[in-house]
Amino acid sequence: MGEATKLHRYEGRAGVVTYDAKRCIHAAECVRGLPAVFDPKSKPWVQPGATDADALAGVIHRCPTGALKLERTDGAAEAIPATNTATVTRDGPTFLHGDFALMAHDDTVALRDTRMALCRCGASQNKPLCDGSHRELGFRHEGALQASEAPPAPVAGGRVAIRARANGPLMLTGPLTVMGTNGRTAYAEATFLCRCGASGNKPYCDGTHKKIGFTA
């Protein structure tokens, strides 16, 4: 990840909505869910006073990147999901949902969140997180998982640690279910995801980063 981003804060009776522009890829779940609160044509574009806390939280929790958060006045916090999933999207990032910790080079936690979007194209300026660069690059991958043997039954709970290997893949350690656009799923407790964009076994790493000289 790049330099720390200043969070934009919007106060209302339900609490404070925070917005990290660097993590936003304009999935627009917020705009579709509560257009009276989230209106890109207005200034400020977030009006949290236009609804109650439960409605606001319900929409914010659908933000797949974690760019939006809610600090509720009543102190209620976003629940940590019981299982960890990595949903591969068509021509775009992998959306994480669960209990995730992005580790820094010194193995300290750089970011802990229930929602993240991981870059798959290799061009993000906010690696390993997606910044929308896949659109300009014209990255293409349908997001399907290849046929494989039946995976073991998923284990509920447990944090997944994310480590970016220098010039290589993302190593996710912990109970994780990867979900493809073709309905196939794969469970593992050690998952290596491509981040150079060139693997022939997407979304997984196949070592192509070495051949193309990927650096990150």
mmCIF file of C-alpha atoms in Angstrom:
data_model
loop_
_atom_site.group_PDB
_atom_site.id
_atom_site.type_symbol
_atom_site.label_atom_id
_atom_site.label_comp_id
_atom_site.label_asym_id
_atom_site.label_seq_id
_atom_site.Cartn_x
_atom_site.Cartn_y
_atom_site.Cartn_z
ATOM 1 C CA MET A 1 0.000 0.000 0.000
ATOM 2 C CA GLY A 2 1.062 3.565 -0.563
ATOM 3 C CA GLU A 3 1.193 6.413 1.916
ATOM 4 C CA ALA A 4 -1.476 6.631 4.596
ATOM 5 C CA THR A 5 -4.662 8.236 3.354
ATOM 6 C CA LYS A 6 -6.571 10.922 5.177
ATOM 7 C CA LEU A 7 -10.087 9.699 5.872
ATOM 8 C CA HIS A 8 -12.932 11.984 4.899
ATOM 9 C CA ARG A 9 -15.491 12.216 7.714
ATOM 10 C CA TYR A 10 -19.196 12.949 7.424
ATOM 11 C CA GLU A 11 -21.226 13.370 10.627
ATOM 12 C CA GLY A 12 -24.919 12.657 11.134
ATOM 13 C CA ARG A 13 -27.310 11.625 13.878
ATOM 14 C CA ALA A 14 -26.605 7.939 13.205
ATOM 15 C CA GLY A 15 -22.850 8.380 13.550
ATOM 16 C CA VAL A 16 -19.829 9.258 11.451
ATOM 17 C CA VAL A 17 -19.276 7.878 7.972
ATOM 18 C CA THR A 18 -15.611 7.668 6.991
ATOM 19 C CA TYR A 19 -14.443 7.422 3.391
ATOM 20 C CA ASP A 20 -11.031 6.327 2.112
ATOM 21 C CA ALA A 21 -10.835 7.553 -1.483
ATOM 22 C CA LYS A 22 -7.722 5.476 -2.216
ATOM 23 C CA ARG A 23 -9.631 2.253 -1.609
ATOM 24 C CA CYS A 24 -12.746 3.236 -3.560
ATOM 25 C CA ILE A 25 -13.136 1.704 -7.026
ATOM 26 C CA HIS A 26 -16.657 3.095 -7.586
ATOM 27 C CA ALA A 27 -18.556 -0.147 -7.226
ATOM 28 C CA ALA A 28 -21.488 2.200 -6.443
ATOM 29 C CA GLU A 29 -23.219 -0.128 -3.963
ATOM 30 C CA CYS A 30 -23.715 2.905 -1.736
ATOM 31 C CA VAL A 31 -25.251 5.058 -4.466
ATOM 32 C CA ARG A 32 -27.651 2.325 -5.532
ATOM 33 C CA GLY A 33 -28.532 1.410 -1.951
ATOM 34 C CA LEU A 34 -29.143 4.865 -0.482
ATOM 35 C CA PRO A 35 -29.155 7.553 -3.192
ATOM 36 C CA ALA A 36 -30.515 10.115 -0.718
ATOM 37 C CA VAL A 37 -27.380 9.658 1.420
ATOM 38 C CA PHE A 38 -24.713 8.965 -1.192
ATOM 39 C CA ASP A 39 -24.976 11.399 -4.111
ATOM 40 C CA PRO A 40 -21.760 12.046 -6.114
ATOM 41 C CA LYS A 41 -23.349 15.191 -7.596
ATOM 42 C CA SER A 42 -23.861 16.821 -4.192
ATOM 43 C CA LYS A 43 -21.403 18.575 -1.873
ATOM 44 C CA PRO A 44 -20.719 16.960 0.468
ATOM 45 C CA TRP A 45 -21.527 13.773 -1.399
ATOM 46 C CA VAL A 46 -22.361 11.909 1.826
ATOM 47 C CA GLN A 47 -25.384 13.059 3.883
ATOM 48 C CA PRO A 48 -25.591 10.546 6.778
ATOM 49 C CA GLY A 49 -28.365 12.491 8.491
ATOM 50 C CA ALA A 50 -30.824 11.418 5.790
ATOM 51 C CA THR A 51 -31.436 7.956 7.290
ATOM 52 C CA ASP A 52 -31.123 5.867 10.459
ATOM 53 C CA ALA A 53 -28.140 3.864 11.680
ATOM 54 C CA ASP A 54 -29.380 0.411 10.676
ATOM 55 C CA ALA A 55 -30.197 1.436 7.110
ATOM 56 C CA LEU A 56 -26.888 3.253 6.793
ATOM 57 C CA ALA A 57 -24.910 0.315 8.155
ATOM 58 C CA GLY A 58 -26.720 -2.131 5.901
ATOM 59 C CA VAL A 59 -25.618 -0.285 2.782
ATOM 60 C CA ILE A 60 -22.105 0.571 3.957
ATOM 61 C CA HIS A 61 -21.442 -3.078 4.772
ATOM 62 C CA ARG A 62 -22.119 -3.856 1.105
ATOM 63 C CA CYS A 63 -19.158 -1.700 0.053
ATOM 64 C CA PRO A 64 -16.819 -4.459 -1.240
ATOM 65 C CA THR A 65 -13.568 -2.550 -0.823
ATOM 66 C CA GLY A 66 -13.949 -1.304 2.749
ATOM 67 C CA ALA A 67 -13.608 2.302 1.569
ATOM 68 C CA LEU A 68 -16.728 3.221 3.562
ATOM 69 C CA LYS A 69 -17.067 2.683 7.321
ATOM 70 C CA LEU A 70 -19.603 3.711 9.936
ATOM 71 C CA GLU A 71 -18.758 4.786 13.478
ATOM 72 C CA ARG A 72 -22.207 4.412 15.023
ATOM 73 C CA THR A 73 -23.438 6.724 17.757
ATOM 74 C CA ASP A 74 -24.841 3.728 19.641
ATOM 75 C CA GLY A 75 -21.420 2.031 19.644
ATOM 76 C CA ALA A 76 -22.477 -1.024 17.620
ATOM 77 C CA ALA A 77 -19.645 -2.375 15.489
ATOM 78 C CA GLU A 78 -19.588 -4.202 12.168
ATOM 79 C CA ALA A 79 -19.750 -7.936 12.856
ATOM 80 C CA ILE A 80 -16.895 -10.147 11.718
ATOM 81 C CA PRO A 81 -18.289 -12.762 9.290
ATOM 82 C CA ALA A 82 -18.240 -16.376 10.442
ATOM 83 C CA THR A 83 -16.389 -17.544 7.318
ATOM 84 C CA ASN A 84 -13.749 -16.009 5.065
ATOM 85 C CA THR A 85 -14.400 -15.742 1.348
ATOM 86 C CA ALA A 86 -12.458 -14.476 -1.662
ATOM 87 C CA THR A 87 -14.829 -13.738 -4.541
ATOM 88 C CA VAL A 88 -13.123 -13.469 -7.932
ATOM 89 C CA THR A 89 -14.813 -10.933 -10.218
ATOM 90 C CA ARG A 90 -14.948 -10.851 -14.005
ATOM 91 C CA ASP A 91 -12.180 -8.598 -15.402
ATOM 92 C CA GLY A 92 -11.635 -7.099 -11.958
ATOM 93 C CA PRO A 93 -10.340 -7.591 -8.411
ATOM 94 C CA THR A 94 -10.860 -10.280 -5.815
ATOM 95 C CA PHE A 95 -13.257 -9.168 -3.096
ATOM 96 C CA LEU A 96 -12.443 -10.407 0.403
ATOM 97 C CA HIS A 97 -15.104 -10.749 3.088
ATOM 98 C CA GLY A 98 -14.300 -12.068 6.537
ATOM 99 C CA ASP A 99 -11.519 -11.554 9.073
ATOM 100 C CA PHE A 100 -8.405 -10.397 7.236
ATOM 101 C CA ALA A 101 -5.084 -8.878 8.265
ATOM 102 C CA LEU A 102 -2.822 -7.337 5.636
ATOM 103 C CA MET A 103 0.738 -7.687 6.873
ATOM 104 C CA ALA A 104 3.555 -5.186 6.362
ATOM 105 C CA HIS A 105 7.115 -6.173 5.417
ATOM 106 C CA ASP A 106 8.116 -6.327 9.102
ATOM 107 C CA ASP A 107 5.144 -8.656 9.741
ATOM 108 C CA THR A 108 3.162 -6.090 11.676
ATOM 109 C CA VAL A 109 -0.495 -5.578 10.756
ATOM 110 C CA ALA A 110 -0.799 -2.780 8.197
ATOM 111 C CA LEU A 111 -4.564 -3.122 7.798
ATOM 112 C CA ARG A 112 -7.215 -5.262 9.468
ATOM 113 C CA ASP A 113 -10.646 -5.294 7.900
ATOM 114 C CA THR A 114 -13.687 -7.374 7.036
ATOM 115 C CA ARG A 115 -13.759 -6.069 3.464
ATOM 116 C CA MET A 116 -10.940 -5.591 0.959
ATOM 117 C CA ALA A 117 -10.428 -5.628 -2.813
ATOM 118 C CA LEU A 118 -7.194 -7.242 -4.009
ATOM 119 C CA CYS A 119 -5.583 -6.198 -7.286
ATOM 120 C CA ARG A 120 -5.398 -8.947 -9.952
ATOM 121 C CA CYS A 121 -4.161 -6.970 -12.967
ATOM 122 C CA GLY A 122 -0.755 -5.988 -11.590
ATOM 123 C CA ALA A 123 -1.188 -2.290 -12.402
ATOM 124 C CA SER A 124 -2.652 -0.850 -9.193
ATOM 125 C CA GLN A 125 -0.772 2.046 -7.646
ATOM 126 C CA ASN A 126 -2.070 0.962 -4.243
ATOM 127 C CA LYS A 127 -0.869 -2.657 -4.278
ATOM 128 C CA PRO A 128 -1.899 -5.126 -3.064
ATOM 129 C CA LEU A 129 -5.266 -3.342 -3.006
ATOM 130 C CA CYS A 130 -7.211 -2.549 -6.165
ATOM 131 C CA ASP A 131 -7.437 1.065 -7.318
ATOM 132 C CA GLY A 132 -9.474 0.519 -10.489
ATOM 133 C CA SER A 133 -6.458 0.350 -12.838
ATOM 134 C CA HIS A 134 -7.791 -2.868 -14.389
ATOM 135 C CA ARG A 135 -10.297 -0.788 -16.360
ATOM 136 C CA GLU A 136 -7.674 1.408 -18.036
ATOM 137 C CA LEU A 137 -5.402 -1.582 -18.603
ATOM 138 C CA GLY A 138 -8.160 -3.611 -20.209
ATOM 139 C CA PHE A 139 -7.502 -6.580 -17.925
ATOM 140 C CA ARG A 140 -9.510 -9.627 -18.917
ATOM 141 C CA HIS A 141 -10.319 -12.782 -17.003
ATOM 142 C CA GLU A 142 -13.769 -14.242 -16.637
ATOM 143 C CA GLY A 143 -13.141 -15.127 -12.994
ATOM 144 C CA ALA A 144 -13.972 -18.821 -13.333
ATOM 145 C CA LEU A 145 -12.258 -21.495 -11.264
ATOM 146 C CA GLN A 146 -10.797 -24.514 -13.031
ATOM 147 C CA ALA A 147 -12.233 -27.960 -12.302
ATOM 148 C CA SER A 148 -10.499 -29.681 -9.409
ATOM 149 C CA GLU A 149 -10.955 -32.442 -6.869
ATOM 150 C CA ALA A 150 -13.565 -31.853 -4.191
ATOM 151 C CA PRO A 151 -12.037 -29.579 -1.523
ATOM 152 C CA PRO A 152 -12.235 -30.354 2.200
ATOM 153 C CA ALA A 153 -15.129 -28.878 4.149
ATOM 154 C CA PRO A 154 -14.566 -25.217 5.102
ATOM 155 C CA VAL A 155 -13.640 -24.424 8.674
ATOM 156 C CA ALA A 156 -15.566 -21.562 10.225
ATOM 157 C CA GLY A 157 -13.730 -18.713 11.880
ATOM 158 C CA GLY A 158 -10.066 -17.814 12.085
ATOM 159 C CA ARG A 159 -8.205 -14.812 10.755
ATOM 160 C CA VAL A 160 -6.520 -14.864 7.354
ATOM 161 C CA ALA A 161 -3.122 -13.172 7.100
ATOM 162 C CA ILE A 162 -2.204 -11.633 3.737
ATOM 163 C CA ARG A 163 1.462 -11.317 2.817
ATOM 164 C CA ALA A 164 2.763 -9.938 -0.454
ATOM 165 C CA ARG A 165 5.820 -11.839 -1.597
ATOM 166 C CA ALA A 166 8.430 -9.563 -3.149
ATOM 167 C CA ASN A 167 7.900 -9.516 -6.927
ATOM 168 C CA GLY A 168 5.554 -12.459 -6.505
ATOM 169 C CA PRO A 169 2.090 -13.605 -5.432
ATOM 170 C CA LEU A 170 -0.087 -12.863 -2.457
ATOM 171 C CA MET A 171 0.100 -15.567 0.193
ATOM 172 C CA LEU A 172 -3.098 -15.880 2.225
ATOM 173 C CA THR A 173 -2.716 -18.031 5.322
ATOM 174 C CA GLY A 174 -5.842 -19.138 7.144
ATOM 175 C CA PRO A 175 -9.220 -20.744 6.398
ATOM 176 C CA LEU A 176 -10.382 -19.302 3.071
ATOM 177 C CA THR A 177 -12.974 -20.249 0.449
ATOM 178 C CA VAL A 178 -12.288 -18.920 -3.050
ATOM 179 C CA MET A 179 -15.435 -18.403 -5.131
ATOM 180 C CA GLY A 180 -15.433 -18.236 -8.925
ATOM 181 C CA THR A 181 -17.890 -16.635 -11.322
ATOM 182 C CA ASN A 182 -18.802 -20.115 -12.620
ATOM 183 C CA GLY A 183 -20.131 -21.235 -9.230
ATOM 184 C CA ARG A 184 -17.123 -23.363 -8.343
ATOM 185 C CA THR A 185 -15.473 -22.935 -4.958
ATOM 186 C CA ALA A 186 -12.159 -24.049 -3.511
ATOM 187 C CA TYR A 187 -11.213 -24.198 0.163
ATOM 188 C CA ALA A 188 -7.652 -24.085 1.505
ATOM 189 C CA GLU A 189 -5.691 -22.800 4.479
ATOM 190 C CA ALA A 190 -2.784 -21.626 2.297
ATOM 191 C CA THR A 191 -3.731 -19.835 -0.907
ATOM 192 C CA PHE A 192 -1.385 -18.173 -3.408
ATOM 193 C CA LEU A 193 -3.108 -15.578 -5.583
ATOM 194 C CA CYS A 194 -1.614 -14.089 -8.747
ATOM 195 C CA ARG A 195 -0.949 -10.369 -8.585
ATOM 196 C CA CYS A 196 1.070 -9.868 -11.784
ATOM 197 C CA GLY A 197 -1.989 -10.356 -13.991
ATOM 198 C CA ALA A 198 -0.300 -12.855 -16.294
ATOM 199 C CA SER A 199 -0.793 -16.263 -14.659
ATOM 200 C CA GLY A 200 -2.189 -18.986 -16.886
ATOM 201 C CA ASN A 201 -3.990 -20.419 -13.855
ATOM 202 C CA LYS A 202 -5.826 -17.315 -12.631
ATOM 203 C CA PRO A 203 -6.758 -16.460 -9.966
ATOM 204 C CA TYR A 204 -3.854 -18.533 -8.646
ATOM 205 C CA CYS A 205 -0.132 -17.955 -9.137
ATOM 206 C CA ASP A 206 1.706 -20.256 -11.582
ATOM 207 C CA GLY A 207 5.138 -18.632 -11.456
ATOM 208 C CA THR A 208 4.658 -16.431 -14.539
ATOM 209 C CA HIS A 209 5.728 -13.366 -12.529
ATOM 210 C CA LYS A 210 9.326 -14.609 -12.810
ATOM 211 C CA LYS A 211 9.165 -14.915 -16.614
ATOM 212 C CA ILE A 212 7.730 -11.435 -17.169
ATOM 213 C CA GLY A 213 9.922 -9.696 -14.581
ATOM 214 C CA PHE A 214 7.049 -8.478 -12.427
ATOM 215 C CA THR A 215 8.194 -6.107 -9.685
ATOM 216 C CA ALA A 216 6.269 -4.977 -6.639
#
